[in-house]
Tab-separated table of N, CA and C in Angstrom:
chain	number	residue	atom	x	y	z
A	1	MET	N	-16.589	-23.462	-13.119
A	1	MET	CA	-15.804	-22.378	-13.683
A	1	MET	C	-15.384	-22.720	-15.099
A	2	THR	N	-15.431	-21.772	-15.981
A	2	THR	CA	-15.015	-21.988	-17.353
A	2	THR	C	-13.537	-21.676	-17.499
A	3	SER	N	-12.987	-21.991	-18.666
A	3	SER	CA	-11.569	-21.712	-18.888
A	3	SER	C	-11.300	-20.212	-18.918
A	4	GLU	N	-12.309	-19.404	-19.258
A	4	GLU	CA	-12.136	-17.950	-19.248
A	4	GLU	C	-11.942	-17.439	-17.826
A	5	ASP	N	-12.563	-18.074	-16.855
A	5	ASP	CA	-12.478	-17.635	-15.477
A	5	ASP	C	-11.142	-17.988	-14.834
A	6	ASP	N	-10.381	-18.907	-15.428
A	6	ASP	CA	-9.125	-19.340	-14.822
A	6	ASP	C	-8.063	-18.252	-14.846
A	7	ASP	N	-8.149	-17.292	-15.777
A	7	ASP	CA	-7.145	-16.241	-15.885
A	7	ASP	C	-7.421	-15.051	-14.979
A	8	ARG	N	-8.609	-14.943	-14.482
A	8	ARG	CA	-8.921	-13.788	-13.638
A	8	ARG	C	-8.483	-14.080	-12.199
A	9	PRO	N	-8.115	-13.037	-11.440
A	9	PRO	CA	-7.745	-13.250	-10.044
A	9	PRO	C	-8.927	-13.789	-9.243
A	10	ARG	N	-8.641	-14.736	-8.392
A	10	ARG	CA	-9.661	-15.319	-7.542
A	10	ARG	C	-9.975	-14.352	-6.409
A	11	THR	N	-11.224	-14.241	-6.044
A	11	THR	CA	-11.620	-13.372	-4.935
A	11	THR	C	-12.035	-14.227	-3.756
A	12	GLN	N	-12.082	-13.636	-2.585
A	12	GLN	CA	-12.516	-14.361	-1.394
A	12	GLN	C	-13.962	-14.814	-1.533
A	13	ALA	N	-14.737	-14.124	-2.381
A	13	ALA	CA	-16.118	-14.527	-2.586
A	13	ALA	C	-16.200	-15.831	-3.375
A	14	ASP	N	-15.142	-16.151	-4.166
A	14	ASP	CA	-15.143	-17.386	-4.934
A	14	ASP	C	-15.162	-18.610	-4.027
A	15	ASP	N	-14.370	-18.578	-2.982
A	15	ASP	CA	-14.337	-19.673	-2.011
A	15	ASP	C	-13.634	-19.194	-0.754
A	16	ASP	N	-13.548	-20.063	0.221
A	16	ASP	CA	-12.956	-19.671	1.498
A	16	ASP	C	-11.498	-20.084	1.635
A	17	ARG	N	-10.909	-20.600	0.570
A	17	ARG	CA	-9.495	-20.973	0.628
A	17	ARG	C	-8.634	-19.718	0.689
A	18	PRO	N	-7.490	-19.805	1.356
A	18	PRO	CA	-6.596	-18.639	1.355
A	18	PRO	C	-6.039	-18.421	-0.053
A	19	ARG	N	-5.670	-17.204	-0.330
A	19	ARG	CA	-5.133	-16.869	-1.641
A	19	ARG	C	-3.768	-17.543	-1.824
A	20	THR	N	-3.465	-17.889	-3.061
A	20	THR	CA	-2.180	-18.506	-3.368
A	20	THR	C	-1.193	-17.435	-3.802
A	21	ARG	N	0.081	-17.829	-3.873
A	21	ARG	CA	1.115	-16.896	-4.321
A	21	ARG	C	0.825	-16.440	-5.756
A	22	ALA	N	0.282	-17.348	-6.572
A	22	ALA	CA	-0.053	-16.992	-7.959
A	22	ALA	C	-1.119	-15.904	-8.004
A	23	ASP	N	-2.070	-15.933	-7.057
A	23	ASP	CA	-3.090	-14.882	-7.005
A	23	ASP	C	-2.444	-13.527	-6.751
A	24	TYR	N	-1.465	-13.493	-5.842
A	24	TYR	CA	-0.801	-12.229	-5.535
A	24	TYR	C	0.097	-11.784	-6.688
A	25	GLU	N	0.740	-12.733	-7.371
A	25	GLU	CA	1.618	-12.369	-8.480
A	25	GLU	C	0.828	-11.790	-9.646
A	26	ARG	N	-0.398	-12.272	-9.854
A	26	ARG	CA	-1.253	-11.704	-10.903
A	26	ARG	C	-1.762	-10.335	-10.501
A	27	GLY	N	-1.826	-10.076	-9.223
A	27	GLY	CA	-2.356	-8.814	-8.727
A	27	GLY	C	-3.785	-8.976	-8.272
A	28	LEU	N	-4.139	-8.223	-7.269
A	28	LEU	CA	-5.487	-8.278	-6.726
A	28	LEU	C	-6.256	-7.049	-7.183
A	29	PRO	N	-7.479	-7.224	-7.634
A	29	PRO	CA	-8.254	-6.054	-8.064
A	29	PRO	C	-8.612	-5.178	-6.871
A	30	ASP	N	-8.793	-3.917	-7.148
A	30	ASP	CA	-9.164	-2.967	-6.100
A	30	ASP	C	-10.677	-3.020	-5.910
A	31	TYR	N	-11.110	-3.565	-4.799
A	31	TYR	CA	-12.533	-3.743	-4.555
A	31	TYR	C	-13.219	-2.444	-4.150
A	32	HIS	N	-12.460	-1.393	-3.933
A	32	HIS	CA	-13.036	-0.123	-3.503
A	32	HIS	C	-13.224	0.834	-4.669
A	33	ASP	N	-12.929	0.365	-5.871
A	33	ASP	CA	-13.058	1.206	-7.054
A	33	ASP	C	-14.452	1.028	-7.637
A	34	PRO	N	-15.334	2.009	-7.481
A	34	PRO	CA	-16.705	1.836	-7.971
A	34	PRO	C	-16.796	1.782	-9.488
A	35	THR	N	-15.744	2.235	-10.197
A	35	THR	CA	-15.793	2.230	-11.653
A	35	THR	C	-15.031	1.052	-12.259
A	36	ALA	N	-14.571	0.096	-11.433
A	36	ALA	CA	-13.807	-1.043	-11.947
A	36	ALA	C	-14.657	-1.838	-12.929
A	37	GLY	N	-14.116	-2.061	-14.103
A	37	GLY	CA	-14.812	-2.825	-15.122
A	37	GLY	C	-15.867	-2.038	-15.877
A	38	TRP	N	-16.053	-0.786	-15.544
A	38	TRP	CA	-17.070	0.042	-16.179
A	38	TRP	C	-16.592	0.444	-17.575
A	39	ALA	N	-17.416	0.305	-18.555
A	39	ALA	CA	-17.118	0.660	-19.943
A	39	ALA	C	-15.884	-0.066	-20.473
A	40	GLY	N	-15.662	-1.286	-19.976
A	40	GLY	CA	-14.564	-2.105	-20.471
A	40	GLY	C	-13.223	-1.824	-19.836
A	41	ALA	N	-13.173	-0.949	-18.843
A	41	ALA	CA	-11.906	-0.633	-18.193
A	41	ALA	C	-11.483	-1.788	-17.288
A	42	ALA	N	-10.199	-2.045	-17.256
A	42	ALA	CA	-9.677	-3.089	-16.375
A	42	ALA	C	-9.706	-2.592	-14.937
A	43	PRO	N	-9.822	-3.508	-13.963
A	43	PRO	CA	-9.782	-3.066	-12.570
A	43	PRO	C	-8.407	-2.486	-12.230
A	44	THR	N	-8.379	-1.553	-11.307
A	44	THR	CA	-7.119	-0.913	-10.942
A	44	THR	C	-6.338	-1.799	-9.986
A	45	TYR	N	-5.032	-1.603	-9.974
A	45	TYR	CA	-4.158	-2.333	-9.078
A	45	TYR	C	-3.383	-1.334	-8.240
A	46	SER	N	-2.929	-1.774	-7.103
A	46	SER	CA	-2.247	-0.898	-6.164
A	46	SER	C	-0.853	-0.527	-6.676
A	47	ALA	N	-0.470	0.709	-6.485
A	47	ALA	CA	0.858	1.189	-6.874
A	47	ALA	C	1.769	1.119	-5.652
A	48	LEU	N	2.220	-0.096	-5.331
A	48	LEU	CA	2.998	-0.293	-4.109
A	48	LEU	C	4.357	0.386	-4.168
A	49	THR	N	5.002	0.343	-5.329
A	49	THR	CA	6.317	0.968	-5.428
A	49	THR	C	6.219	2.477	-5.213
A	50	LEU	N	5.178	3.085	-5.750
A	50	LEU	CA	4.958	4.516	-5.522
A	50	LEU	C	4.759	4.795	-4.036
A	51	ARG	N	3.985	3.949	-3.358
A	51	ARG	CA	3.784	4.139	-1.916
A	51	ARG	C	5.083	3.979	-1.144
A	52	LEU	N	5.961	3.057	-1.574
A	52	LEU	CA	7.267	2.909	-0.919
A	52	LEU	C	8.089	4.183	-1.040
A	53	TRP	N	8.154	4.722	-2.249
A	53	TRP	CA	8.921	5.951	-2.463
A	53	TRP	C	8.338	7.131	-1.690
A	54	LEU	N	7.019	7.289	-1.748
A	54	LEU	CA	6.400	8.419	-1.047
A	54	LEU	C	6.582	8.316	0.461
A	55	ALA	N	6.451	7.111	1.016
A	55	ALA	CA	6.655	6.939	2.456
A	55	ALA	C	8.104	7.225	2.828
A	56	SER	N	9.037	6.759	2.016
A	56	SER	CA	10.462	7.003	2.304
A	56	SER	C	10.789	8.490	2.287
A	57	ILE	N	10.313	9.171	1.262
A	57	ILE	CA	10.561	10.615	1.174
A	57	ILE	C	9.884	11.342	2.331
A	58	GLY	N	8.668	10.934	2.672
A	58	GLY	CA	7.954	11.554	3.793
A	58	GLY	C	8.669	11.365	5.117
A	59	ILE	N	9.242	10.178	5.336
A	59	ILE	CA	9.973	9.918	6.587
A	59	ILE	C	11.173	10.853	6.682
A	60	VAL	N	11.956	10.905	5.611
A	60	VAL	CA	13.161	11.746	5.628
A	60	VAL	C	12.796	13.213	5.824
A	61	LEU	N	11.826	13.698	5.065
A	61	LEU	CA	11.442	15.115	5.183
A	61	LEU	C	10.870	15.441	6.557
A	62	SER	N	10.044	14.558	7.095
A	62	SER	CA	9.453	14.810	8.415
A	62	SER	C	10.520	14.909	9.493
A	63	ILE	N	11.484	14.010	9.449
A	63	ILE	CA	12.539	14.029	10.465
A	63	ILE	C	13.430	15.255	10.299
A	64	VAL	N	13.842	15.546	9.062
A	64	VAL	CA	14.729	16.698	8.832
A	64	VAL	C	14.043	18.004	9.217
A	65	VAL	N	12.813	18.199	8.772
A	65	VAL	CA	12.101	19.444	9.091
A	65	VAL	C	11.798	19.520	10.582
A	66	GLY	N	11.477	18.390	11.206
A	66	GLY	CA	11.233	18.384	12.653
A	66	GLY	C	12.465	18.798	13.445
A	67	VAL	N	13.621	18.263	13.071
A	67	VAL	CA	14.866	18.632	13.757
A	67	VAL	C	15.189	20.102	13.509
A	68	LEU	N	15.018	20.559	12.269
A	68	LEU	CA	15.273	21.977	11.981
A	68	LEU	C	14.326	22.881	12.756
A	69	TRP	N	13.092	22.467	12.905
A	69	TRP	CA	12.115	23.261	13.646
A	69	TRP	C	12.545	23.413	15.111
A	70	ILE	N	13.094	22.337	15.663
A	70	ILE	CA	13.552	22.410	17.056
A	70	ILE	C	14.794	23.294	17.161
A	71	VAL	N	15.754	23.094	16.265
A	71	VAL	CA	17.031	23.793	16.352
A	71	VAL	C	16.893	25.285	16.000
A	72	VAL	N	16.203	25.583	14.902
A	72	VAL	CA	16.145	26.959	14.415
A	72	VAL	C	15.056	27.760	15.107
A	73	ALA	N	13.856	27.222	15.156
A	73	ALA	CA	12.727	27.999	15.673
A	73	ALA	C	12.438	27.722	17.138
A	74	ASP	N	13.075	26.711	17.707
A	74	ASP	CA	12.876	26.351	19.112
A	74	ASP	C	11.386	26.105	19.411
A	75	MET	N	10.711	25.441	18.459
A	75	MET	CA	9.296	25.100	18.629
A	75	MET	C	9.188	23.576	18.696
A	76	ILE	N	8.728	23.071	19.826
A	76	ILE	CA	8.727	21.629	20.034
A	76	ILE	C	7.470	20.945	19.499
A	77	TRP	N	6.292	21.575	19.616
A	77	TRP	CA	5.044	20.895	19.247
A	77	TRP	C	4.929	20.591	17.764
A	78	PRO	N	5.260	21.519	16.877
A	78	PRO	CA	5.221	21.141	15.452
A	78	PRO	C	6.206	20.013	15.133
A	79	ALA	N	7.357	20.026	15.789
A	79	ALA	CA	8.345	18.972	15.564
A	79	ALA	C	7.815	17.626	16.048
A	80	ILE	N	7.124	17.604	17.179
A	80	ILE	CA	6.551	16.352	17.688
A	80	ILE	C	5.513	15.812	16.708
A	81	LEU	N	4.697	16.700	16.157
A	81	LEU	CA	3.710	16.255	15.166
A	81	LEU	C	4.395	15.652	13.937
A	82	LEU	N	5.500	16.250	13.500
A	82	LEU	CA	6.222	15.694	12.358
A	82	LEU	C	6.861	14.353	12.698
A	83	PHE	N	7.330	14.194	13.940
A	83	PHE	CA	7.909	12.907	14.341
A	83	PHE	C	6.834	11.828	14.424
A	84	VAL	N	5.640	12.188	14.855
A	84	VAL	CA	4.528	11.230	14.869
A	84	VAL	C	4.166	10.844	13.431
A	85	LEU	N	4.146	11.827	12.541
A	85	LEU	CA	3.886	11.539	11.131
A	85	LEU	C	4.946	10.586	10.571
A	86	ALA	N	6.202	10.801	10.937
A	86	ALA	CA	7.282	9.919	10.482
A	86	ALA	C	7.068	8.500	11.007
A	87	ALA	N	6.599	8.364	12.246
A	87	ALA	CA	6.343	7.035	12.805
A	87	ALA	C	5.214	6.329	12.048
A	88	VAL	N	4.169	7.073	11.706
A	88	VAL	CA	3.069	6.492	10.922
A	88	VAL	C	3.577	6.057	9.552
A	89	LEU	N	4.438	6.856	8.954
A	89	LEU	CA	4.992	6.514	7.650
A	89	LEU	C	5.900	5.293	7.715
A	90	VAL	N	6.593	5.109	8.833
A	90	VAL	CA	7.415	3.909	9.003
A	90	VAL	C	6.528	2.665	9.024
A	91	VAL	N	5.393	2.745	9.709
A	91	VAL	CA	4.460	1.618	9.746
A	91	VAL	C	3.920	1.343	8.342
A	92	ASP	N	3.563	2.388	7.612
A	92	ASP	CA	3.076	2.219	6.249
A	92	ASP	C	4.152	1.608	5.359
A	93	LEU	N	5.375	2.071	5.499
A	93	LEU	CA	6.487	1.537	4.722
A	93	LEU	C	6.673	0.044	4.997
A	94	ALA	N	6.605	-0.349	6.262
A	94	ALA	CA	6.757	-1.761	6.624
A	94	ALA	C	5.630	-2.603	6.038
A	95	TRP	N	4.396	-2.092	6.076
A	95	TRP	CA	3.262	-2.850	5.542
A	95	TRP	C	3.362	-3.006	4.026
A	96	VAL	N	3.748	-1.943	3.328
A	96	VAL	CA	3.877	-2.023	1.876
A	96	VAL	C	5.022	-2.970	1.507
A	97	ALA	N	6.131	-2.926	2.239
A	97	ALA	CA	7.245	-3.839	1.978
A	97	ALA	C	6.797	-5.289	2.195
A	98	HIS	N	5.978	-5.529	3.203
A	98	HIS	CA	5.441	-6.874	3.455
A	98	HIS	C	4.600	-7.341	2.271
A	99	ARG	N	3.761	-6.456	1.765
A	99	ARG	CA	2.901	-6.826	0.627
A	99	ARG	C	3.728	-7.109	-0.620
A	100	LYS	N	4.793	-6.328	-0.852
A	100	LYS	CA	5.633	-6.578	-2.019
A	100	LYS	C	6.417	-7.875	-1.856
A	101	ARG	N	6.882	-8.173	-0.650
A	101	ARG	CA	7.576	-9.435	-0.387
A	101	ARG	C	6.657	-10.625	-0.619
A	102	ARG	N	5.375	-10.434	-0.340
A	102	ARG	CA	4.375	-11.486	-0.524
A	102	ARG	C	4.171	-11.776	-2.014
A	103	GLY	N	4.559	-10.858	-2.868
A	103	GLY	CA	4.505	-11.102	-4.297
A	103	GLY	C	3.518	-10.246	-5.061
A	104	GLU	N	2.886	-9.287	-4.405
A	104	GLU	CA	1.931	-8.443	-5.130
A	104	GLU	C	2.681	-7.521	-6.077
A	105	PRO	N	2.176	-7.366	-7.302
A	105	PRO	CA	2.833	-6.453	-8.234
A	105	PRO	C	2.506	-5.011	-7.876
A	106	GLY	N	3.251	-4.117	-8.410
A	106	GLY	CA	2.947	-2.715	-8.184
A	106	GLY	C	4.193	-1.976	-7.932
């Protein structure tokens, strides 16, 4: 490896060692971006803080609208679907919080 390669984030393809905290603090490139590095563009990074906010707002709205749907319209099935959506968002919120605690920027 050259000195130029030392500044780039290490990938699992580089070796089989687990990633270090420094790798997460620098940020991990998005391997699903087909245009990463194309025409000199930097690879994209995950917007974890945005996902935290969106999941939080989604949880609150799903629960509030679900309860209102039961109380006002007396319709249980749409409310159950919103409560399931809120549960999925709670799992997403927990996973994103775990990634941010691990040190990933975003």
